[in-house]
Structure formats: structure tokens, C-alpha cells
Tab-separated table of C-alpha atoms in Angstrom:
chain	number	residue	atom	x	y	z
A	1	UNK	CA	-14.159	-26.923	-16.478
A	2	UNK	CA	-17.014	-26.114	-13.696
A	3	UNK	CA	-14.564	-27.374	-11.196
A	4	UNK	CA	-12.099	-25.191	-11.956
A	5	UNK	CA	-14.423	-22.114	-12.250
A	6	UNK	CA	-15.427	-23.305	-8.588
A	7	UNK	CA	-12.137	-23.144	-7.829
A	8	UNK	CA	-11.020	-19.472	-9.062
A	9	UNK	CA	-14.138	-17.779	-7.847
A	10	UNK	CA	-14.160	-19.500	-5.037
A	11	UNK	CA	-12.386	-16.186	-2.022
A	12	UNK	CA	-11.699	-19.468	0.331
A	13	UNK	CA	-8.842	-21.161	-2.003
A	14	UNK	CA	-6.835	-18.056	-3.230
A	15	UNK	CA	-6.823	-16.765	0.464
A	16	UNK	CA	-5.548	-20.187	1.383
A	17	UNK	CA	-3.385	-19.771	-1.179
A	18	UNK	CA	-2.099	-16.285	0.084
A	19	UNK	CA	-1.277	-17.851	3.947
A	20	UNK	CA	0.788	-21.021	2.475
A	21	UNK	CA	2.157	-18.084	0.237
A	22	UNK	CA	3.037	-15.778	3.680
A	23	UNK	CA	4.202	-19.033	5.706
A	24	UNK	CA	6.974	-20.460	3.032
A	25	UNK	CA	8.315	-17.087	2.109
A	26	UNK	CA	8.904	-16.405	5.697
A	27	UNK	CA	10.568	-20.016	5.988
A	28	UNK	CA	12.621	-19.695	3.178
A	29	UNK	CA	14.063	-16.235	4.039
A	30	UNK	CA	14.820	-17.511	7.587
A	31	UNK	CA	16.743	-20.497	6.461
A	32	UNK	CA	18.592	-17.889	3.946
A	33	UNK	CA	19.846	-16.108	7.217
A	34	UNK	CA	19.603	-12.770	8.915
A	35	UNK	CA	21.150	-11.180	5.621
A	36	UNK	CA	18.148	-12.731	3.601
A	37	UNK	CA	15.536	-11.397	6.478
A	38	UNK	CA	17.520	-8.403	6.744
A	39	UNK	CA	13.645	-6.462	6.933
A	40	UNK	CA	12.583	-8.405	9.859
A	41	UNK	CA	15.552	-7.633	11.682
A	42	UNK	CA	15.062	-3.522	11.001
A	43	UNK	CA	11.657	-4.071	12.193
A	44	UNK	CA	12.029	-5.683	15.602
A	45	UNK	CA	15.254	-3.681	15.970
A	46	UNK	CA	12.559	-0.541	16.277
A	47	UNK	CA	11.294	-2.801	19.135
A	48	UNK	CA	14.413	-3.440	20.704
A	49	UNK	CA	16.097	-0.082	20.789
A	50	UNK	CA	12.844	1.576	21.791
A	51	UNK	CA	13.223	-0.417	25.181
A	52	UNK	CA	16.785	0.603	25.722
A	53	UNK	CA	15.814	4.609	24.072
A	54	UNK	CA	18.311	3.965	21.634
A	55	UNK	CA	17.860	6.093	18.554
A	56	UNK	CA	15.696	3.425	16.168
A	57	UNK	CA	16.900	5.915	13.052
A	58	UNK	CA	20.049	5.135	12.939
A	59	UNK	CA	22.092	2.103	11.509
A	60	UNK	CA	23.191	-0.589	13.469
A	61	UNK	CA	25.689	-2.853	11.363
A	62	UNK	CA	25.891	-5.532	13.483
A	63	UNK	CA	22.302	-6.021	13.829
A	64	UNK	CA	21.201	-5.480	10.191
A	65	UNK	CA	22.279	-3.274	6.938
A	66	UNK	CA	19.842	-0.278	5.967
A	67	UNK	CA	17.968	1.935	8.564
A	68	UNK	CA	14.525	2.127	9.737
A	69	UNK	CA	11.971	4.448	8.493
A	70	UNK	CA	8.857	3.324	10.375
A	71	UNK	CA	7.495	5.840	12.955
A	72	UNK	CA	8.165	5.120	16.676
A	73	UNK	CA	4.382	3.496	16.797
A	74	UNK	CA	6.058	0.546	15.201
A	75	UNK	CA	7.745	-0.661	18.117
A	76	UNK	CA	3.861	-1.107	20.145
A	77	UNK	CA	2.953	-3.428	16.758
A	78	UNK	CA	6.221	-5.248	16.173
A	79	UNK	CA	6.746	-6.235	19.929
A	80	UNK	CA	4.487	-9.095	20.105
A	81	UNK	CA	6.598	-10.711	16.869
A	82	UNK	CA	9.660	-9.003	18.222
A	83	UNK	CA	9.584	-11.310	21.654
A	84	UNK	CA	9.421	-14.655	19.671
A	85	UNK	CA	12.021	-16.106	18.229
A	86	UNK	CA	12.870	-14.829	14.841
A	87	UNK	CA	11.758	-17.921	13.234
A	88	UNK	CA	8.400	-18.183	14.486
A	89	UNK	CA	8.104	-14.158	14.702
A	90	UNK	CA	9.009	-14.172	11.206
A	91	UNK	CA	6.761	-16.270	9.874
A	92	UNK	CA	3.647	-14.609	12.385
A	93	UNK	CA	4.166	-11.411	11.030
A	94	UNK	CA	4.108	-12.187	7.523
A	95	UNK	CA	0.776	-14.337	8.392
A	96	UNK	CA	-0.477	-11.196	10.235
A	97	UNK	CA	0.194	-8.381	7.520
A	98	UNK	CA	-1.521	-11.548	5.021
A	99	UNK	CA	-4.717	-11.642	6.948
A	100	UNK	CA	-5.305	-8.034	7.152
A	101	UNK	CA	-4.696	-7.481	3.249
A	102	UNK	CA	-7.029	-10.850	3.343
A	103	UNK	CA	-9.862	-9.222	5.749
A	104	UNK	CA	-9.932	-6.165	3.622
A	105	UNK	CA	-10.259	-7.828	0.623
A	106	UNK	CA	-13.312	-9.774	2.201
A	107	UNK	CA	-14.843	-6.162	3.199
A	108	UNK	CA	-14.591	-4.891	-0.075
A	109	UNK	CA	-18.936	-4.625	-1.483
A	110	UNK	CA	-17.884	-6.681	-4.694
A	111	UNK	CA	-19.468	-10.684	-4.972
A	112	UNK	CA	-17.552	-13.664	-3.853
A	113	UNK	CA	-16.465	-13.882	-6.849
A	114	UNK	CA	-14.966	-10.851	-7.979
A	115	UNK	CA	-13.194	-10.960	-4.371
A	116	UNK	CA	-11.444	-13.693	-5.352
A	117	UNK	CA	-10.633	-12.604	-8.866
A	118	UNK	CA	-9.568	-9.815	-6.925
A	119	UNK	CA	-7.060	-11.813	-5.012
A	120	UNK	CA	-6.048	-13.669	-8.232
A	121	UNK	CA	-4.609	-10.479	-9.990
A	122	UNK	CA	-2.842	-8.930	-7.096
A	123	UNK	CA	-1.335	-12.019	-6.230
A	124	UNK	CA	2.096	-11.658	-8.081
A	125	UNK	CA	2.562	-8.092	-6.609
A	126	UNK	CA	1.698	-9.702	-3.202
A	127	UNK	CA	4.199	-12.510	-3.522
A	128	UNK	CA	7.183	-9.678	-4.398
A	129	UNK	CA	6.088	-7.841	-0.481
A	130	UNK	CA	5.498	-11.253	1.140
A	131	UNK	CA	8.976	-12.135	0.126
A	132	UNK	CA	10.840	-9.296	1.500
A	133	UNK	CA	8.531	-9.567	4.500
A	134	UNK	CA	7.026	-6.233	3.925
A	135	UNK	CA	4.883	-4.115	5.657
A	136	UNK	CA	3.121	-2.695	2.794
A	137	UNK	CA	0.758	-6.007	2.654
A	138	UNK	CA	-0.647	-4.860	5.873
A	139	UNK	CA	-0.807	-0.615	4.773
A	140	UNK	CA	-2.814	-1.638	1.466
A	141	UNK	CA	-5.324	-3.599	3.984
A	142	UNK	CA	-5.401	-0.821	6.365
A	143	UNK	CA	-6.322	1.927	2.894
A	144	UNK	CA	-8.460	-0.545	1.712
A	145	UNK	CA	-10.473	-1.119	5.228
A	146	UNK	CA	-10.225	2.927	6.174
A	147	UNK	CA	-12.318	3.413	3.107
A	148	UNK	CA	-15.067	0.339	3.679
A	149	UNK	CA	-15.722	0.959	7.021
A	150	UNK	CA	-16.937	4.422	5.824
A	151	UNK	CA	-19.693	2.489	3.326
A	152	UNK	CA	-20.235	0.681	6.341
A	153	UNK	CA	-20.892	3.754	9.022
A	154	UNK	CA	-18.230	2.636	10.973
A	155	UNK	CA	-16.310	5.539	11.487
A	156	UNK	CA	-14.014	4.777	14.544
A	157	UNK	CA	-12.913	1.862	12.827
A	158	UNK	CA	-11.969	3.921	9.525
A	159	UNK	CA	-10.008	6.413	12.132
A	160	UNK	CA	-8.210	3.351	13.477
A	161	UNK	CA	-7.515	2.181	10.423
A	162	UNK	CA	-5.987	5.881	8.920
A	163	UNK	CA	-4.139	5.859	12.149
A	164	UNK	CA	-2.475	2.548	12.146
A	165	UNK	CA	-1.075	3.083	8.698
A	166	UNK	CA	0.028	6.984	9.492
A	167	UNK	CA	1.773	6.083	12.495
A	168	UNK	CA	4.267	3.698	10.991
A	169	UNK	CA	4.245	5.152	7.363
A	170	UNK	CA	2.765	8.203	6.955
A	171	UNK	CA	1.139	7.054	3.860
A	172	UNK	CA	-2.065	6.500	5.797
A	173	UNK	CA	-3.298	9.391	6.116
A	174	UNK	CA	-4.351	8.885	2.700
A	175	UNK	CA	-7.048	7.335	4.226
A	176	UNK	CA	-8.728	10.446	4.570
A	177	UNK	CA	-9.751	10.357	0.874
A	178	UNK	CA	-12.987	9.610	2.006
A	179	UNK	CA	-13.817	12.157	4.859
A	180	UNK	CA	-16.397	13.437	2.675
A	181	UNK	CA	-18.380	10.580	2.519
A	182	UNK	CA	-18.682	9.823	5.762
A	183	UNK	CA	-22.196	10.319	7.655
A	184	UNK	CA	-21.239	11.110	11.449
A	185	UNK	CA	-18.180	13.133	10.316
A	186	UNK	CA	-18.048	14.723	14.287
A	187	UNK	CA	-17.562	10.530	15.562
A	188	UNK	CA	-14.985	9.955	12.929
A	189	UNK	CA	-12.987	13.206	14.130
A	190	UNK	CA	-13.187	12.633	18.010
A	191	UNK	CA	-12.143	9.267	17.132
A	192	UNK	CA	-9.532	10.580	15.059
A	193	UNK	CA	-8.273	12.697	18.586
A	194	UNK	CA	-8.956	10.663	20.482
A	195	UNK	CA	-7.048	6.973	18.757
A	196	UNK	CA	-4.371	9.775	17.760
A	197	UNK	CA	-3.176	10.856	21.215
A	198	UNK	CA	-3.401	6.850	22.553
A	199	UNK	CA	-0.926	6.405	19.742
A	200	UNK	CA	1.309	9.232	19.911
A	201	UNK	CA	1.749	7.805	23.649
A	202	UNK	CA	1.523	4.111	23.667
A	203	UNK	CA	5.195	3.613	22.521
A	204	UNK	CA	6.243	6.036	25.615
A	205	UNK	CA	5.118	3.177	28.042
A	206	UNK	CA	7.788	1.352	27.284
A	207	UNK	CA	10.306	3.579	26.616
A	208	UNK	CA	9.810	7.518	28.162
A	209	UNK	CA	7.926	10.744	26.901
A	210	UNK	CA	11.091	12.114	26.004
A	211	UNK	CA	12.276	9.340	24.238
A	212	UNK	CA	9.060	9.384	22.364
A	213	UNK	CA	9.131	13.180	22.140
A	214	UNK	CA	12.678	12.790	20.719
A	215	UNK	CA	12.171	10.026	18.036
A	216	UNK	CA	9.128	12.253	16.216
A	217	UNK	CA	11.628	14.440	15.705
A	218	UNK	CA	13.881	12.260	14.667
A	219	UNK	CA	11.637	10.594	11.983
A	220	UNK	CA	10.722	14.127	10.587
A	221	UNK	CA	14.410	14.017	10.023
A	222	UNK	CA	14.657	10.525	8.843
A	223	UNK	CA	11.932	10.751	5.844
A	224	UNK	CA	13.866	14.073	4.953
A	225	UNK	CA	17.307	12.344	4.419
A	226	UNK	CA	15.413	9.308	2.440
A	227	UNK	CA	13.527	11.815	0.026
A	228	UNK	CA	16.376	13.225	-0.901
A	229	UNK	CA	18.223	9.889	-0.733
A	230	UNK	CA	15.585	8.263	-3.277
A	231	UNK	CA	16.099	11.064	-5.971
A	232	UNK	CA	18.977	9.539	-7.700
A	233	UNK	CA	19.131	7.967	-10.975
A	234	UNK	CA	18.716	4.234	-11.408
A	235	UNK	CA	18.600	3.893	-8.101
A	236	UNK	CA	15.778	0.591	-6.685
A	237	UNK	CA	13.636	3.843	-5.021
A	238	UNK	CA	11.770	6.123	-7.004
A	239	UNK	CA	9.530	4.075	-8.628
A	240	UNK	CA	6.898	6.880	-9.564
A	241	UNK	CA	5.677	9.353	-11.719
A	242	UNK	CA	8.579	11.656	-10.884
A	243	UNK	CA	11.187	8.815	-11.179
A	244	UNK	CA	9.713	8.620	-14.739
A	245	UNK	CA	10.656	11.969	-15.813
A	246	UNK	CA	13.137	12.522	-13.482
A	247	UNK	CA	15.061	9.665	-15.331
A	248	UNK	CA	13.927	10.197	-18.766
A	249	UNK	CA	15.245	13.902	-18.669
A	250	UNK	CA	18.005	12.189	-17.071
A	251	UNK	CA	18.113	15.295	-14.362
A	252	UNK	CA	17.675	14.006	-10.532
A	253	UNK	CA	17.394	17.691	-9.020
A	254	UNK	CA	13.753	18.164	-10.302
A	255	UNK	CA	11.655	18.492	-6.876
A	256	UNK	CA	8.901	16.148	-5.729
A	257	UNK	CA	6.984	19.592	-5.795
A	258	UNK	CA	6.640	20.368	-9.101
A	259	UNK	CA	5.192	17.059	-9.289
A	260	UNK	CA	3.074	17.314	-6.334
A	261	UNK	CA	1.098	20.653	-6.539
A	262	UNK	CA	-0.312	19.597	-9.922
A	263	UNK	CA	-1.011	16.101	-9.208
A	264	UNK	CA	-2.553	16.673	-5.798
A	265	UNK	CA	-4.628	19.171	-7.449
A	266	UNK	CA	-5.617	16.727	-10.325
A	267	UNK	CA	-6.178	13.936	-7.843
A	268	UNK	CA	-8.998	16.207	-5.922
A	269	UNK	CA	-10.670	17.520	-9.156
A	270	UNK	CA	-13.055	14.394	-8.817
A	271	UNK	CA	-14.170	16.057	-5.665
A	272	UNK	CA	-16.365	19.134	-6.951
A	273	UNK	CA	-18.853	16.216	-8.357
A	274	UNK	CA	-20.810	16.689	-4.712
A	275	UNK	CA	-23.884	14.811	-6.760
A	276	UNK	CA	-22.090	11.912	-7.120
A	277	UNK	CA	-20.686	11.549	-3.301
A	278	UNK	CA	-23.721	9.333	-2.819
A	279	UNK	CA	-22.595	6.428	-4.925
A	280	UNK	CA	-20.596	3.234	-4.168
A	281	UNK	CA	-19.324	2.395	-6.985
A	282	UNK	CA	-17.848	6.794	-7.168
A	283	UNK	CA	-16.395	6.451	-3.685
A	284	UNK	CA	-15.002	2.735	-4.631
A	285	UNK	CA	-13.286	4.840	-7.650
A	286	UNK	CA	-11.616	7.334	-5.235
A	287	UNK	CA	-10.327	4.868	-2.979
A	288	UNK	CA	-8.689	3.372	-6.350
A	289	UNK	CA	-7.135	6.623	-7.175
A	290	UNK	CA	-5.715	6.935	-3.689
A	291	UNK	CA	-4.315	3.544	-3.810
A	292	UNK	CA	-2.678	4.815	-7.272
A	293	UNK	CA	-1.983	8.422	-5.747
A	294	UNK	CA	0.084	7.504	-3.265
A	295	UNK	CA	2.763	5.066	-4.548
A	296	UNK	CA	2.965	7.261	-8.384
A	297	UNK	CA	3.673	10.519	-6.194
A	298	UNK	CA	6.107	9.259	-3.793
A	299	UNK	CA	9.972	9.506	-4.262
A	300	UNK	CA	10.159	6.679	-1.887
A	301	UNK	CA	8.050	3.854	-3.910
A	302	UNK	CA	9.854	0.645	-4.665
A	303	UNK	CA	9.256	-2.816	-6.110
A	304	UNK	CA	7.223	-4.631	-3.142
A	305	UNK	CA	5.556	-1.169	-2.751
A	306	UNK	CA	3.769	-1.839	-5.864
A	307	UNK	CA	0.794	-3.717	-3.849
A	308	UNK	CA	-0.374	-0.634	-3.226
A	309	UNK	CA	-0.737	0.656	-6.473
A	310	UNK	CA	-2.082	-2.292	-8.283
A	311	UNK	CA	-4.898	-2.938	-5.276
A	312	UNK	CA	-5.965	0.333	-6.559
A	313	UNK	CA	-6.071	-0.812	-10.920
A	314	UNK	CA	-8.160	-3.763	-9.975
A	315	UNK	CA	-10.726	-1.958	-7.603
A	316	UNK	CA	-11.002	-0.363	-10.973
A	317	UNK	CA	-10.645	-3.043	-13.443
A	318	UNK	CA	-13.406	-4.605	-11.393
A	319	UNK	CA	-15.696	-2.221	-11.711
A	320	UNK	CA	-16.407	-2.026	-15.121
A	321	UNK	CA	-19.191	-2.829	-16.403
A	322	UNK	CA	-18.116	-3.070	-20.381
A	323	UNK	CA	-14.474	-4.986	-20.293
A	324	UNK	CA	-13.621	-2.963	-23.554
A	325	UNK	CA	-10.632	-3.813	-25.218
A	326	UNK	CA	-8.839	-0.180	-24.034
A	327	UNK	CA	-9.321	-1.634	-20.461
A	328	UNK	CA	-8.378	-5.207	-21.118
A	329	UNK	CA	-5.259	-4.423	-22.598
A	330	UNK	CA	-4.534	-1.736	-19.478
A	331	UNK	CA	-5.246	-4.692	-17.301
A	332	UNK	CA	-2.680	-6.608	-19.450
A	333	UNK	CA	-0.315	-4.148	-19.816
A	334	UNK	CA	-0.194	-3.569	-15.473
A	335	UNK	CA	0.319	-7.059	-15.239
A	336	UNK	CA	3.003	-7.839	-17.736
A	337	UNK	CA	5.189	-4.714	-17.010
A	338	UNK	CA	4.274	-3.541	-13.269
A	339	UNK	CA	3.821	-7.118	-11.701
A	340	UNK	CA	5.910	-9.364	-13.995
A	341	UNK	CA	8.828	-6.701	-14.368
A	342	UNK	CA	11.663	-8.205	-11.870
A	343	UNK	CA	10.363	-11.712	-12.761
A	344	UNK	CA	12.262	-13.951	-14.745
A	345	UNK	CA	9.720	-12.544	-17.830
A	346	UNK	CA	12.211	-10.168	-18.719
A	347	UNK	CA	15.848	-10.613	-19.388
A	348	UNK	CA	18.197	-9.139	-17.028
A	349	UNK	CA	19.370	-6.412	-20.059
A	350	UNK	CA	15.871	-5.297	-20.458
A	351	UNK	CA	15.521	-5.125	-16.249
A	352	UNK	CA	18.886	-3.049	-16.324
A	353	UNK	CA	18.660	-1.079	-18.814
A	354	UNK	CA	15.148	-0.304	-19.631
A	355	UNK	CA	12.887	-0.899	-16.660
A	356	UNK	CA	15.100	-0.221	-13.427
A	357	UNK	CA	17.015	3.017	-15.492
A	358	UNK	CA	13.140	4.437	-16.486
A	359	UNK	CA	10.820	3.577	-13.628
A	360	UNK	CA	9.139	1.800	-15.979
A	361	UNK	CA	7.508	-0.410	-13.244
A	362	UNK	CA	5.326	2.879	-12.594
A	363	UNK	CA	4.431	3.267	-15.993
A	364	UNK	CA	1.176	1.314	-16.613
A	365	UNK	CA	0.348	2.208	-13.155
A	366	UNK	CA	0.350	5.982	-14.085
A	367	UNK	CA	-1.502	5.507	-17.218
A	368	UNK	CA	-4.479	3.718	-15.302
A	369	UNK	CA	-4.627	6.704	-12.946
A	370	UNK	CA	-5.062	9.199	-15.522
A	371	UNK	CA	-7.950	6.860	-17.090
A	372	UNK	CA	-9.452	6.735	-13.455
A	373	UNK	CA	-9.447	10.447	-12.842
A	374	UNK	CA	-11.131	10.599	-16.524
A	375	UNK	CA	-14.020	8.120	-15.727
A	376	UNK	CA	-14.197	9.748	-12.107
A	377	UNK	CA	-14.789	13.384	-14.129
A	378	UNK	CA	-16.996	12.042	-16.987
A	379	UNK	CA	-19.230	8.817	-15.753
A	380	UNK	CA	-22.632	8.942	-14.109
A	381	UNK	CA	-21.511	6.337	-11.544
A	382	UNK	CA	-25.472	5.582	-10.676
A	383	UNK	CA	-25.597	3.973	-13.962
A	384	UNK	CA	-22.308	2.957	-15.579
A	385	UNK	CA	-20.585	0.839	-13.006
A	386	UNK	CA	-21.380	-2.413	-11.423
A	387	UNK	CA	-20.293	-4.038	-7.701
A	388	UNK	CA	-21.898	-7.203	-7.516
């Protein structure tokens, strides 16, 4: 029994866990074929047409099915994965995302062994973005880290971070959440400038400024077409508190906005508790309900976006000092019906017809949020929560 508690709270054997994880789901989809890394080949595609100044928006059949939707930055970060071959470049880049979801985990001001408890209960939703060699490993990281480097004082790193994530999927700039608890706020912003214009220009070196110029514009246009591409029923997008009602209602022409406006407004209510801005454990809970924020209030949120969201419950779940029952059984109820939903837990008629038809993946993951805005209005977060 002591060995195995060892074992569990032990960060070393569930992050080994995560890289043998990253390393066979990038082998198996590679000897599935191009069709079964279909992802990969969008992503260094970005790479590849960005040398030629080929539009990296539109689709290219014979290279892979889908389009991109990554910002033109993507090219810079794909290339060195982009020049291997795909097997090896494959499996790199899933190793690479790993390790920075990995590193931010390790950064996080919780003991080694809620780390790795940590790692333990996102691990399902990290196995569903390992497998279709997602991105979104790398973005939770990059939230995660934009929002501990500001507990740390290290504010260029935190800009670095925000800009990483905004220049391939706008989502980033979420990481802003925690501007207000930053101490040199004048370093974070040069930074900020200063990161911002080496990005908006690195991917010009190897292609031109027009071409760069050209594919902003061209992403603006892009994300439009998907947003409105994402709002149909029963569709794999949509994912989120709008799919939800959107579904329900059964009525796909409700806007993102009447969604939006409210829940932005909810989402910085926490925000007019100035006397708590001094507390770890209060900024900990906003970065949670960013984490949450962002994949229940985008039209674009799919299954292997979910590591997101779920990061953001157990930053929460950890926190707690008294595990009631209310929050064990929200604990329970995220991992049985957000992370076990497309597993083999459910029958394919309940997937079909239930889950996939009412977003019901987002479900727990909006009730959690709710509580979290709650305890960030009500708690004295000096006293009630615990880190270590």
C-alpha cells in the first residue's frame, strides 16, 4: 500500500507516464497513415506553404482533408518538426507540446504531491489531444505558465507565454486574466510590444511582409467562416455553453453574443474583490475560471479541446480545503461525463444521441464554473483555501 502511495504522488512517474503516453500515440497514428495523422499534416503544411506564400487557409486535398486555423506564427514553431521526417517530427512534436503541459504543471505552487494528483486526473483528457496530435496540450501549458510566472515576478516570461498561445490560437490572450496581479505591470507591457512585433514579423523571414501582411487578413477571415461553420446542430464543434442551449432549443441561429456579453461580464465580476488580489490561492481560482472561460464560451471547442477546460476543474478541485461531498461528486461527475464521454464507457446510442446531439461533454464543465465564480464572490481566500 505505501508503495503504491509512493507511486501516485510521486510528479516523476505520471510525467513519465505522460511522454511514453505522447511517444506511442504519435507511433501508432503514423503507422495508421497520413489519413490517421491527418493534424500533423495541416500543421507542417502551414510550414510548407508559408515558404512557397501559398495561402496556408485554404484546403489542399492532396496534402490533407480539413483546413488550417492556426495563425501564420505557426509556421516559425512547426518548422523545426516540419523539416524531419514525418515520423520522427511526429512523434517530437507530440513530446514537445507533452513537456510544456508537463513544465507547467511542475510550476504550478501546489506540493509534489498534489502535482502529480494533478497529472493523474487530467490524464484521460490528455490522452484524447495526444492522440489526435493536438496543439491544445501545449496552449493549456502556455495559460497555465502565463499565469505562474506572474506569482513568480516574471513578467516577460508571462508576455511570452500570452503571446505564444495568441499567435497560433487566439485563445491566449486569455492569459491576460491576470494583468492585475502583476507587480511591474510597465515590464510586462513593453514586453508585451516588444515579443508582439518580433512575432508579428518572424514568419515574414521566411516568407515576405506581404505575405505575412496578407495571411492576418486571411485568418481574420478564416476564424469568421469556422464560427459560423461550428454553429450547426450535432455537429463534433460546439462543445460549449452555447452548443448546450443552442442544441437543446434545437435553434443553431442563436449568436455567440448573447452568450458572450453576459458571460464575459459574469466571468470579471470576481474582479471588483481588489482586497483579495493579494492572495494565491484567489489568483490560482481565476486562472481556473479562465481555463473554464475559454473552452465553455467558444463555438469552436471540441473533444481534445477539453484539456483546457478540465486543467481549469482540478486547479480547483485541488484547492479545497474541505473535499465536501457537493465537490466530490462535481469531481466525479467531470470525469465520468466530460473525460470518459467518447470512451468506450458509454454505448455508442447514448454518444449519438445524448452526448454528441446536447454538448453534453460541456456540461459538468459549465456547472464547475458557475461553482468557481460563486466561491471566487463569497470565500475569504486568506483563510479557506489551501496550496501545499
Amino acid at each position: 500500500k505505501d508503495k503504491f502511495l509512493k507511486f501516485i504522488s510521486n510528479p516523476k512517474y505520471i510525467f513519465g507516464i505522460y511522454l511514453i503516453i505522447s511517444i506511442f500515440s504519435a507511433i501508432s497514428k503514423y503507422l495508421g497513415g497520413p489519413l490517421k495523422y491527418n493534424n500533423y499534416m495541416i500543421f507542417k503544411n502551414v510550414f510548407t506553404n508559408t515558404l512557397q506564400e501559398k495561402n496556408i487557409y485554404l484546403l489542399y486535398p492532396d496534402v490533407h482533408f480539413d483546413s488550417n486555423h492556426y495563425g501564420v506564427f505557426f509556421s516559425v514553431l512547426i518548422a523545426p518538426f516540419a523539416i524531419l521526417p514525418d515520423w520522427l517530427g511526429i512523434v517530437l512534436w507530440n513530446v514537445a507540446n507533452t513537456l510544456i503541459f508537463l513544465f507547467a504543471i511542475h510550476k504550478l505552487p501546489f506540493s509534489n504531491a498534489k502535482k502529480a494528483f494533478f497529472a493523474w486526473l487530467c490524464l484521460q483528457e490528455f490522452i484524447t489531444a495526444a492522440v489526435s496530435l493536438q496543439f491544445n496540450i501545449a496552449l493549456t501549458g502556455l495559460l497555465i505558465l502565463s499565469a505562474t510566472y506572474v506569482y513568480e515576478r516574471k513578467e516577460t516570461q508571462s508576455a511570452i507565454s500570452i503571446l505564444i498561445g495568441f499567435f497560433v490560437k487566439l485563445y491566449g490572450i486569455a492569459g491576460l486574466s491576470s494583468f492585475f496581479f502583476l507587480k511591474n505591470k510597465w515590464k510586462f507591457i513593453l514586453s508585451l510590444l516588444g515579443f508582439g512585433i518580433l512575432f508579428l514579423i518572424l514568419p515574414m523571414l521566411i516568407s515576405s511582409p506581404n505575405f505575412g501582411i496578407q495571411s492576418y487578413a486571411d485568418w481574420f477571415q478564416s476564424l469568421s467562416e469556422k464560427n459560423a461553420s461550428n454553429q450547426v446542430l450535432g455537429n463534433r464543434q460546439d462543445y460549449s455553453l452555447m452548443g448546450i442551449v443552442r442544441r437543446v432549443l434545437g435553434n443553431a441561429d442563436i449568436s455567440n453574443l448573447v452568450f458572450l456579453i453576459p458571460g464575459i461580464l459574469v466571468f470579471g465580476l470576481p474582479y471588483l474583490r481588489i482586497k483579495q488580489y493579494k492572495n494565491l490561492p484567489f489568483q490560482l481560482m481565476i486562472l481556473a475560471s479562465t481555463l473554464l472561460f475559454i473552452v465553455l464560451f467558444s463555438s469552436g471547442s471540441e473533444s481534445p479541446t477539453y484539456i483546457i477546460a478540465v486543467a481549469g476543474v482540478m486547479i480547483w478541485f485541488i484547492m479545497q480545503k474541505e473535499k465536501s461531498p457537493l465537490v466530490i461528486s462535481l469531481l466525479i461527475f467531470v470525469i465520468i461525463l466530460t473525460c470518459f464521454s467518447f470512451s468506450d464507457l458509454f454505448p455508442k446510442f447514448v454518444k449519438e444521441n445524448y452526448i454528441m446531439k446536447y454538448s453534453l461533454k460541456a456540461l459538468p464543465c459549465c456547472i464547475v464554473w458557475f461553482r468557481v465564480i460563486y466561491e471566487l464572490m463569497t470565500k475569504d481566500f486568506q483563510k479557506e483555501y489551501q496550496l501545499d
